[in-house]
Short mmCIF file of N, CA and C in Angstrom, two decimals:
data_model
loop_
_atom_site.label_atom_id
_atom_site.label_comp_id
_atom_site.label_asym_id
_atom_site.label_seq_id
_atom_site.Cartn_x
_atom_site.Cartn_y
_atom_site.Cartn_z
N SER D 1 -14.00 31.75 -19.75
CA SER D 1 -12.91 30.79 -19.66
C SER D 1 -13.32 29.65 -18.71
N ALA D 2 -12.56 28.58 -18.79
CA ALA D 2 -12.84 27.41 -17.96
C ALA D 2 -12.71 27.76 -16.48
N ARG D 3 -11.73 28.58 -16.14
CA ARG D 3 -11.51 28.94 -14.74
C ARG D 3 -12.74 29.64 -14.16
N VAL D 4 -13.35 30.52 -14.91
CA VAL D 4 -14.52 31.25 -14.44
C VAL D 4 -15.68 30.28 -14.19
N LEU D 5 -15.89 29.35 -15.12
CA LEU D 5 -16.96 28.37 -14.96
C LEU D 5 -16.70 27.45 -13.77
N LEU D 6 -15.46 27.05 -13.60
CA LEU D 6 -15.12 26.17 -12.48
C LEU D 6 -15.28 26.91 -11.14
N ALA D 7 -14.89 28.19 -11.11
CA ALA D 7 -15.06 28.98 -9.89
C ALA D 7 -16.54 29.12 -9.56
N ARG D 8 -17.36 29.29 -10.55
CA ARG D 8 -18.81 29.38 -10.34
C ARG D 8 -19.36 28.05 -9.82
N ALA D 9 -18.91 26.97 -10.40
CA ALA D 9 -19.33 25.64 -9.94
C ALA D 9 -18.91 25.42 -8.49
N GLN D 10 -17.74 25.93 -8.14
CA GLN D 10 -17.27 25.79 -6.77
C GLN D 10 -18.14 26.58 -5.80
N GLN D 11 -18.62 27.72 -6.24
CA GLN D 11 -19.54 28.50 -5.41
C GLN D 11 -20.85 27.75 -5.19
N LEU D 12 -21.31 27.07 -6.24
CA LEU D 12 -22.57 26.34 -6.15
C LEU D 12 -22.44 25.06 -5.32
N PHE D 13 -21.29 24.40 -5.42
CA PHE D 13 -21.07 23.13 -4.72
C PHE D 13 -19.75 23.21 -3.95
N PRO D 14 -19.70 23.97 -2.88
CA PRO D 14 -18.44 24.21 -2.17
C PRO D 14 -17.87 22.98 -1.45
N ASP D 15 -18.68 21.99 -1.18
CA ASP D 15 -18.19 20.81 -0.45
C ASP D 15 -17.82 19.66 -1.35
N ASP D 16 -17.79 19.87 -2.65
CA ASP D 16 -17.47 18.80 -3.60
C ASP D 16 -15.96 18.57 -3.63
N GLY D 17 -15.54 17.44 -3.05
CA GLY D 17 -14.12 17.09 -3.05
C GLY D 17 -13.82 15.90 -3.94
N THR D 18 -14.71 15.62 -4.87
CA THR D 18 -14.54 14.46 -5.74
C THR D 18 -13.51 14.74 -6.84
N PRO D 19 -12.96 13.67 -7.45
CA PRO D 19 -11.96 13.85 -8.50
C PRO D 19 -12.44 14.64 -9.71
N ASP D 20 -13.73 14.66 -9.97
CA ASP D 20 -14.22 15.45 -11.09
C ASP D 20 -14.91 16.73 -10.62
N GLY D 21 -14.69 17.07 -9.36
CA GLY D 21 -15.26 18.30 -8.80
C GLY D 21 -14.47 19.53 -9.22
N SER D 22 -15.05 20.67 -8.93
CA SER D 22 -14.45 21.93 -9.37
C SER D 22 -13.10 22.22 -8.71
N ALA D 23 -12.93 21.89 -7.44
CA ALA D 23 -11.66 22.17 -6.76
C ALA D 23 -10.52 21.37 -7.40
N TRP D 24 -10.77 20.13 -7.71
CA TRP D 24 -9.75 19.28 -8.34
C TRP D 24 -9.39 19.83 -9.73
N GLN D 25 -10.43 20.21 -10.47
CA GLN D 25 -10.20 20.76 -11.81
C GLN D 25 -9.47 22.10 -11.74
N LEU D 26 -9.86 22.95 -10.79
CA LEU D 26 -9.18 24.24 -10.62
C LEU D 26 -7.72 24.04 -10.22
N ALA D 27 -7.47 23.05 -9.38
CA ALA D 27 -6.09 22.77 -8.98
C ALA D 27 -5.23 22.46 -10.20
N HIS D 28 -5.75 21.65 -11.09
CA HIS D 28 -5.00 21.33 -12.32
C HIS D 28 -4.84 22.55 -13.21
N TYR D 29 -5.89 23.34 -13.31
CA TYR D 29 -5.81 24.56 -14.11
C TYR D 29 -4.71 25.47 -13.57
N TYR D 30 -4.74 25.72 -12.27
CA TYR D 30 -3.74 26.60 -11.66
C TYR D 30 -2.33 26.03 -11.80
N ARG D 31 -2.20 24.73 -11.58
CA ARG D 31 -0.87 24.11 -11.73
C ARG D 31 -0.36 24.27 -13.16
N ASP D 32 -1.21 24.02 -14.12
CA ASP D 32 -0.82 24.10 -15.53
C ASP D 32 -0.47 25.52 -15.95
N HIS D 33 -1.00 26.50 -15.23
CA HIS D 33 -0.73 27.90 -15.55
C HIS D 33 0.31 28.53 -14.61
N GLY D 34 1.04 27.68 -13.88
CA GLY D 34 2.13 28.16 -13.04
C GLY D 34 1.69 28.88 -11.77
N MET D 35 0.46 28.71 -11.40
CA MET D 35 -0.07 29.35 -10.19
C MET D 35 -0.10 28.30 -9.07
N VAL D 36 1.10 27.97 -8.59
CA VAL D 36 1.27 26.82 -7.70
C VAL D 36 0.55 27.02 -6.36
N ARG D 37 0.66 28.17 -5.77
CA ARG D 37 0.02 28.38 -4.46
C ARG D 37 -1.51 28.26 -4.56
N GLN D 38 -2.09 28.76 -5.65
CA GLN D 38 -3.53 28.62 -5.84
C GLN D 38 -3.90 27.16 -6.05
N ALA D 39 -3.05 26.43 -6.77
CA ALA D 39 -3.29 25.00 -6.98
C ALA D 39 -3.27 24.26 -5.64
N ILE D 40 -2.30 24.61 -4.80
CA ILE D 40 -2.21 23.96 -3.48
C ILE D 40 -3.46 24.25 -2.67
N SER D 41 -3.92 25.46 -2.72
CA SER D 41 -5.13 25.85 -1.99
C SER D 41 -6.34 25.01 -2.44
N GLN D 42 -6.48 24.82 -3.73
CA GLN D 42 -7.58 24.02 -4.26
C GLN D 42 -7.41 22.54 -3.88
N LEU D 43 -6.19 22.05 -3.96
CA LEU D 43 -5.94 20.66 -3.57
C LEU D 43 -6.26 20.43 -2.11
N HIS D 44 -5.93 21.42 -1.30
CA HIS D 44 -6.22 21.30 0.13
C HIS D 44 -7.73 21.19 0.36
N LEU D 45 -8.52 21.92 -0.43
CA LEU D 45 -9.97 21.78 -0.33
C LEU D 45 -10.41 20.35 -0.64
N VAL D 46 -9.79 19.76 -1.65
CA VAL D 46 -10.12 18.38 -2.02
C VAL D 46 -9.72 17.42 -0.90
N THR D 47 -8.49 17.57 -0.41
CA THR D 47 -7.99 16.61 0.58
C THR D 47 -8.71 16.73 1.92
N MET D 48 -9.25 17.88 2.22
CA MET D 48 -9.99 18.05 3.47
C MET D 48 -11.43 17.55 3.36
N ARG D 49 -11.90 17.37 2.13
CA ARG D 49 -13.29 16.94 1.93
C ARG D 49 -13.41 15.48 1.49
N SER D 50 -12.31 14.89 1.12
CA SER D 50 -12.35 13.51 0.64
C SER D 50 -11.28 12.69 1.34
N GLU D 51 -11.70 11.72 2.12
CA GLU D 51 -10.75 10.90 2.88
C GLU D 51 -10.06 9.85 2.01
N THR D 52 -10.39 9.79 0.72
CA THR D 52 -9.75 8.82 -0.17
C THR D 52 -8.99 9.49 -1.31
N ALA D 53 -8.67 10.75 -1.16
CA ALA D 53 -8.03 11.52 -2.23
C ALA D 53 -6.51 11.30 -2.25
N LEU D 54 -6.11 10.10 -2.61
CA LEU D 54 -4.69 9.76 -2.63
C LEU D 54 -3.92 10.62 -3.64
N ASP D 55 -4.43 10.73 -4.85
CA ASP D 55 -3.75 11.52 -5.88
C ASP D 55 -3.67 12.99 -5.50
N ALA D 56 -4.72 13.51 -4.90
CA ALA D 56 -4.73 14.92 -4.50
C ALA D 56 -3.71 15.18 -3.39
N ASN D 57 -3.61 14.27 -2.43
CA ASN D 57 -2.62 14.42 -1.37
C ASN D 57 -1.20 14.34 -1.93
N SER D 58 -0.99 13.41 -2.83
CA SER D 58 0.33 13.26 -3.44
C SER D 58 0.72 14.51 -4.23
N LEU D 59 -0.23 15.03 -5.01
CA LEU D 59 0.04 16.24 -5.78
C LEU D 59 0.24 17.44 -4.86
N GLU D 60 -0.55 17.52 -3.80
CA GLU D 60 -0.38 18.61 -2.84
C GLU D 60 1.03 18.57 -2.23
N ALA D 61 1.51 17.39 -1.91
CA ALA D 61 2.86 17.25 -1.37
C ALA D 61 3.91 17.70 -2.38
N THR D 62 3.75 17.27 -3.61
CA THR D 62 4.71 17.64 -4.66
C THR D 62 4.75 19.14 -4.87
N LEU D 63 3.58 19.76 -4.96
CA LEU D 63 3.53 21.20 -5.19
C LEU D 63 4.01 21.97 -3.96
N SER D 64 3.72 21.46 -2.77
CA SER D 64 4.21 22.12 -1.56
C SER D 64 5.73 22.13 -1.52
N LEU D 65 6.34 21.06 -1.99
CA LEU D 65 7.81 21.03 -2.05
C LEU D 65 8.33 22.04 -3.08
N GLU D 66 7.57 22.25 -4.16
CA GLU D 66 7.97 23.24 -5.16
C GLU D 66 8.05 24.64 -4.58
N VAL D 67 7.19 24.94 -3.61
CA VAL D 67 7.21 26.26 -2.99
C VAL D 67 7.95 26.24 -1.65
N ALA D 68 8.74 25.20 -1.44
CA ALA D 68 9.60 25.05 -0.26
C ALA D 68 8.81 25.01 1.05
N ASP D 69 7.65 24.39 1.04
CA ASP D 69 6.87 24.21 2.26
C ASP D 69 6.92 22.73 2.65
N SER D 70 8.04 22.35 3.24
CA SER D 70 8.25 20.95 3.61
C SER D 70 7.24 20.45 4.63
N ALA D 71 6.86 21.30 5.56
CA ALA D 71 5.89 20.89 6.59
C ALA D 71 4.54 20.54 5.96
N ALA D 72 4.08 21.35 5.03
CA ALA D 72 2.81 21.06 4.35
C ALA D 72 2.93 19.79 3.51
N ALA D 73 4.07 19.60 2.87
CA ALA D 73 4.30 18.39 2.08
C ALA D 73 4.26 17.16 2.97
N LEU D 74 4.90 17.25 4.13
CA LEU D 74 4.92 16.13 5.06
C LEU D 74 3.51 15.80 5.55
N THR D 75 2.73 16.82 5.83
CA THR D 75 1.34 16.61 6.27
C THR D 75 0.52 15.92 5.18
N ALA D 76 0.68 16.37 3.95
CA ALA D 76 -0.06 15.76 2.85
C ALA D 76 0.38 14.31 2.63
N LEU D 77 1.67 14.05 2.75
CA LEU D 77 2.16 12.68 2.60
C LEU D 77 1.67 11.78 3.73
N GLU D 78 1.58 12.33 4.92
CA GLU D 78 1.05 11.56 6.05
C GLU D 78 -0.41 11.16 5.79
N ARG D 79 -1.20 12.12 5.28
CA ARG D 79 -2.59 11.78 4.94
C ARG D 79 -2.63 10.71 3.86
N ALA D 80 -1.79 10.84 2.87
CA ALA D 80 -1.75 9.86 1.78
C ALA D 80 -1.36 8.48 2.29
N GLN D 81 -0.46 8.45 3.25
CA GLN D 81 0.00 7.18 3.80
C GLN D 81 -1.15 6.44 4.49
N TRP D 82 -2.06 7.17 5.10
CA TRP D 82 -3.21 6.53 5.73
C TRP D 82 -4.16 5.97 4.68
N ILE D 83 -4.18 6.59 3.51
CA ILE D 83 -5.06 6.13 2.43
C ILE D 83 -4.44 4.93 1.71
N GLY D 84 -3.13 4.99 1.47
CA GLY D 84 -2.44 3.92 0.75
C GLY D 84 -1.29 3.36 1.56
N PRO D 85 -1.58 2.63 2.63
CA PRO D 85 -0.51 2.18 3.54
C PRO D 85 0.45 1.15 2.94
N TYR D 86 0.11 0.54 1.82
CA TYR D 86 0.97 -0.49 1.24
C TYR D 86 1.79 0.03 0.06
N ASP D 87 1.83 1.31 -0.12
CA ASP D 87 2.54 1.94 -1.23
C ASP D 87 3.99 2.22 -0.82
N VAL D 88 4.91 1.40 -1.30
CA VAL D 88 6.32 1.54 -0.94
C VAL D 88 6.87 2.89 -1.36
N ALA D 89 6.50 3.34 -2.56
CA ALA D 89 7.00 4.63 -3.05
C ALA D 89 6.55 5.78 -2.15
N LEU D 90 5.36 5.70 -1.63
CA LEU D 90 4.85 6.72 -0.72
C LEU D 90 5.66 6.73 0.58
N HIS D 91 5.92 5.55 1.13
CA HIS D 91 6.73 5.47 2.34
C HIS D 91 8.14 5.98 2.09
N LEU D 92 8.65 5.72 0.90
CA LEU D 92 9.98 6.21 0.55
C LEU D 92 10.01 7.74 0.52
N ARG D 93 8.99 8.34 -0.09
CA ARG D 93 8.91 9.82 -0.10
C ARG D 93 8.84 10.37 1.32
N LEU D 94 8.04 9.73 2.17
CA LEU D 94 7.93 10.16 3.55
C LEU D 94 9.26 10.02 4.29
N ALA D 95 9.94 8.91 4.07
CA ALA D 95 11.23 8.68 4.74
C ALA D 95 12.26 9.72 4.32
N GLU D 96 12.35 9.96 3.02
CA GLU D 96 13.35 10.91 2.53
C GLU D 96 13.06 12.33 3.01
N LEU D 97 11.79 12.74 2.96
CA LEU D 97 11.45 14.08 3.42
C LEU D 97 11.65 14.20 4.93
N SER D 98 11.28 13.19 5.67
CA SER D 98 11.48 13.22 7.12
C SER D 98 12.96 13.34 7.46
N GLU D 99 13.77 12.63 6.73
CA GLU D 99 15.21 12.69 6.98
C GLU D 99 15.76 14.08 6.65
N ARG D 100 15.32 14.65 5.53
CA ARG D 100 15.76 16.01 5.17
C ARG D 100 15.35 17.02 6.23
N MET D 101 14.18 16.79 6.84
CA MET D 101 13.68 17.70 7.87
C MET D 101 14.23 17.35 9.26
N ARG D 102 15.08 16.35 9.30
CA ARG D 102 15.71 15.87 10.53
C ARG D 102 14.69 15.35 11.55
N GLU D 103 13.60 14.79 11.05
CA GLU D 103 12.61 14.14 11.89
C GLU D 103 12.93 12.64 11.86
N MET D 104 13.95 12.28 12.62
CA MET D 104 14.52 10.95 12.50
C MET D 104 13.59 9.84 12.99
N SER D 105 12.78 10.09 14.00
CA SER D 105 11.89 9.02 14.46
C SER D 105 10.88 8.66 13.37
N ARG D 106 10.39 9.66 12.65
CA ARG D 106 9.47 9.39 11.54
C ARG D 106 10.23 8.70 10.40
N ALA D 107 11.44 9.13 10.13
CA ALA D 107 12.25 8.50 9.07
C ALA D 107 12.49 7.03 9.39
N VAL D 108 12.79 6.73 10.65
CA VAL D 108 13.00 5.33 11.06
C VAL D 108 11.71 4.54 10.87
N ARG D 109 10.59 5.12 11.31
CA ARG D 109 9.29 4.43 11.16
C ARG D 109 9.01 4.11 9.70
N GLU D 110 9.25 5.07 8.82
CA GLU D 110 8.98 4.86 7.40
C GLU D 110 9.94 3.85 6.79
N ARG D 111 11.21 3.89 7.19
CA ARG D 111 12.17 2.89 6.67
C ARG D 111 11.80 1.50 7.15
N ARG D 112 11.31 1.38 8.37
CA ARG D 112 10.85 0.07 8.86
C ARG D 112 9.63 -0.40 8.06
N ALA D 113 8.75 0.52 7.74
CA ALA D 113 7.57 0.16 6.94
C ALA D 113 7.99 -0.33 5.56
N ILE D 114 8.96 0.31 4.97
CA ILE D 114 9.45 -0.10 3.65
C ILE D 114 9.98 -1.53 3.70
N VAL D 115 10.79 -1.82 4.72
CA VAL D 115 11.33 -3.18 4.87
C VAL D 115 10.19 -4.18 5.06
N ALA D 116 9.19 -3.83 5.87
CA ALA D 116 8.07 -4.72 6.14
C ALA D 116 7.23 -4.99 4.89
N LEU D 117 7.23 -4.04 3.95
CA LEU D 117 6.44 -4.20 2.73
C LEU D 117 7.16 -5.01 1.65
N ASP D 118 8.33 -5.54 1.98
CA ASP D 118 9.08 -6.42 1.09
C ASP D 118 9.34 -5.76 -0.28
N PRO D 119 10.14 -4.69 -0.29
CA PRO D 119 10.41 -3.98 -1.54
C PRO D 119 11.26 -4.82 -2.49
N PRO D 120 11.33 -4.42 -3.75
CA PRO D 120 12.11 -5.19 -4.72
C PRO D 120 13.59 -5.33 -4.32
N ASP D 121 14.19 -4.28 -3.78
CA ASP D 121 15.58 -4.33 -3.36
C ASP D 121 15.64 -4.32 -1.83
N ARG D 122 15.42 -5.50 -1.25
CA ARG D 122 15.37 -5.63 0.21
C ARG D 122 16.68 -5.24 0.87
N LEU D 123 17.79 -5.58 0.26
CA LEU D 123 19.08 -5.27 0.87
C LEU D 123 19.30 -3.77 0.95
N GLU D 124 18.97 -3.06 -0.11
CA GLU D 124 19.09 -1.60 -0.09
C GLU D 124 18.15 -1.00 0.96
N ALA D 125 16.95 -1.54 1.07
CA ALA D 125 15.99 -1.04 2.06
C ALA D 125 16.52 -1.24 3.48
N ARG D 126 17.10 -2.40 3.73
CA ARG D 126 17.67 -2.67 5.06
C ARG D 126 18.89 -1.80 5.32
N TYR D 127 19.69 -1.60 4.30
CA TYR D 127 20.85 -0.70 4.45
C TYR D 127 20.37 0.71 4.79
N GLN D 128 19.35 1.20 4.07
CA GLN D 128 18.83 2.54 4.34
C GLN D 128 18.25 2.64 5.76
N LEU D 129 17.60 1.57 6.21
CA LEU D 129 17.10 1.54 7.59
C LEU D 129 18.27 1.63 8.57
N ALA D 130 19.31 0.87 8.33
CA ALA D 130 20.49 0.91 9.21
C ALA D 130 21.09 2.31 9.24
N ARG D 131 21.20 2.93 8.09
CA ARG D 131 21.77 4.28 8.00
C ARG D 131 20.94 5.29 8.79
N VAL D 132 19.62 5.19 8.67
CA VAL D 132 18.74 6.12 9.39
C VAL D 132 18.76 5.83 10.89
N LEU D 133 18.79 4.57 11.26
CA LEU D 133 18.90 4.23 12.68
C LEU D 133 20.17 4.84 13.28
N TRP D 134 21.25 4.75 12.54
CA TRP D 134 22.51 5.33 13.00
C TRP D 134 22.38 6.85 13.16
N ARG D 135 21.81 7.49 12.16
CA ARG D 135 21.62 8.94 12.24
C ARG D 135 20.68 9.33 13.38
N ALA D 136 19.76 8.43 13.73
CA ALA D 136 18.83 8.69 14.83
C ALA D 136 19.47 8.42 16.19
N GLY D 137 20.67 7.87 16.18
CA GLY D 137 21.38 7.63 17.43
C GLY D 137 21.26 6.23 17.98
N ASP D 138 20.65 5.32 17.26
CA ASP D 138 20.50 3.94 17.72
C ASP D 138 21.56 3.07 17.06
N ARG D 139 22.77 3.20 17.55
CA ARG D 139 23.93 2.50 16.98
C ARG D 139 23.76 0.98 17.01
N ASP D 140 23.22 0.43 18.10
CA ASP D 140 23.08 -1.03 18.21
C ASP D 140 22.11 -1.58 17.18
N ALA D 141 20.97 -0.92 17.02
CA ALA D 141 19.98 -1.37 16.03
C ALA D 141 20.55 -1.22 14.62
N ALA D 142 21.28 -0.14 14.38
CA ALA D 142 21.90 0.07 13.07
C ALA D 142 22.90 -1.04 12.78
N ARG D 143 23.68 -1.38 13.77
CA ARG D 143 24.68 -2.45 13.60
C ARG D 143 24.00 -3.78 13.29
N ARG D 144 22.92 -4.09 14.01
CA ARG D 144 22.19 -5.35 13.74
C ARG D 144 21.67 -5.37 12.30
N GLU D 145 21.09 -4.27 11.85
CA GLU D 145 20.55 -4.21 10.49
C GLU D 145 21.65 -4.37 9.45
N VAL D 146 22.75 -3.66 9.62
CA VAL D 146 23.82 -3.73 8.63
C VAL D 146 24.45 -5.12 8.61
N LEU D 147 24.52 -5.77 9.76
CA LEU D 147 25.05 -7.14 9.79
C LEU D 147 24.11 -8.10 9.06
N MET D 148 22.79 -7.88 9.16
CA MET D 148 21.84 -8.72 8.41
C MET D 148 22.05 -8.55 6.91
N VAL D 149 22.32 -7.32 6.49
CA VAL D 149 22.58 -7.06 5.08
C VAL D 149 23.84 -7.80 4.65
N LEU D 150 24.89 -7.68 5.44
CA LEU D 150 26.17 -8.28 5.07
C LEU D 150 26.14 -9.81 5.15
N GLU D 151 25.26 -10.38 5.95
CA GLU D 151 25.10 -11.84 5.96
C GLU D 151 24.61 -12.33 4.61
N GLN D 152 23.72 -11.55 3.99
CA GLN D 152 23.15 -11.95 2.70
C GLN D 152 24.00 -11.50 1.53
N ALA D 153 24.73 -10.40 1.70
CA ALA D 153 25.54 -9.85 0.60
C ALA D 153 26.85 -9.32 1.17
N PRO D 154 27.81 -10.20 1.41
CA PRO D 154 29.06 -9.77 2.05
C PRO D 154 29.84 -8.71 1.27
N ALA D 155 29.61 -8.59 -0.02
CA ALA D 155 30.35 -7.62 -0.82
C ALA D 155 29.60 -6.28 -0.98
N PHE D 156 28.51 -6.07 -0.27
CA PHE D 156 27.73 -4.83 -0.36
C PHE D 156 28.59 -3.70 0.22
N ALA D 157 29.19 -2.92 -0.69
CA ALA D 157 30.20 -1.93 -0.29
C ALA D 157 29.65 -0.86 0.65
N LYS D 158 28.45 -0.37 0.39
CA LYS D 158 27.90 0.68 1.26
C LYS D 158 27.66 0.15 2.67
N ALA D 159 27.22 -1.10 2.77
CA ALA D 159 26.99 -1.69 4.08
C ALA D 159 28.32 -1.92 4.80
N GLN D 160 29.33 -2.33 4.06
CA GLN D 160 30.67 -2.49 4.65
C GLN D 160 31.17 -1.16 5.22
N ALA D 161 31.01 -0.11 4.43
CA ALA D 161 31.46 1.21 4.88
C ALA D 161 30.70 1.67 6.11
N LEU D 162 29.39 1.42 6.13
CA LEU D 162 28.60 1.82 7.29
C LEU D 162 29.03 1.03 8.53
N LEU D 163 29.28 -0.26 8.37
CA LEU D 163 29.73 -1.06 9.50
C LEU D 163 31.06 -0.53 10.05
N LEU D 164 31.95 -0.17 9.16
CA LEU D 164 33.23 0.42 9.60
C LEU D 164 33.00 1.70 10.38
N GLU D 165 32.09 2.53 9.91
CA GLU D 165 31.79 3.77 10.63
C GLU D 165 31.16 3.48 11.99
N LEU D 166 30.29 2.49 12.02
CA LEU D 166 29.66 2.11 13.30
C LEU D 166 30.69 1.56 14.27
N GLN D 167 31.63 0.79 13.76
CA GLN D 167 32.67 0.21 14.61
C GLN D 167 33.63 1.29 15.10
N GLY D 168 33.88 2.29 14.24
CA GLY D 168 34.83 3.34 14.59
C GLY D 168 34.26 4.39 15.51
N GLY D 169 32.95 4.42 15.65
CA GLY D 169 32.34 5.37 16.55
C GLY D 169 32.16 6.76 15.96
N HIS D 170 32.36 6.93 14.66
CA HIS D 170 32.18 8.24 14.05
C HIS D 170 30.71 8.47 13.75
N THR D 171 30.27 9.74 13.90
CA THR D 171 28.89 10.07 13.55
C THR D 171 28.85 11.20 12.58
#
């Protein structure tokens, strides 16, 4: 079978972390056959041997979330972020996962990066930054951000609601 040949190739070339190397191919084989933990193990071999393995890091994060290992997913996304620092979608994944894990300083950092990268929906990005700043306890910065949103779009309902919450002092 292909798995046996790939395992043999991996024994012969254990440091091969290239996209067409045995670890990458085995990761896909294991993923396709529902062997998620083995796939993650192979992906980790790739990501530790190749400093440009953006796809492998992204897939490792996705599969780690499938097995409820948020910490491993966050680590893989952090590595990916160093490889592709201008990828808005990557920063968004990092921000959302950081927020779910209640790592608010990282979530704020990622939301700021998204705003700096000039995403297609700037107002939504600024609103999300304001929301995370508020959750992180920085009410003044959150208020400044939400006011910037409302200056450009006075009818932005979510921003209006957040401003009311900020004014009311509710957390």
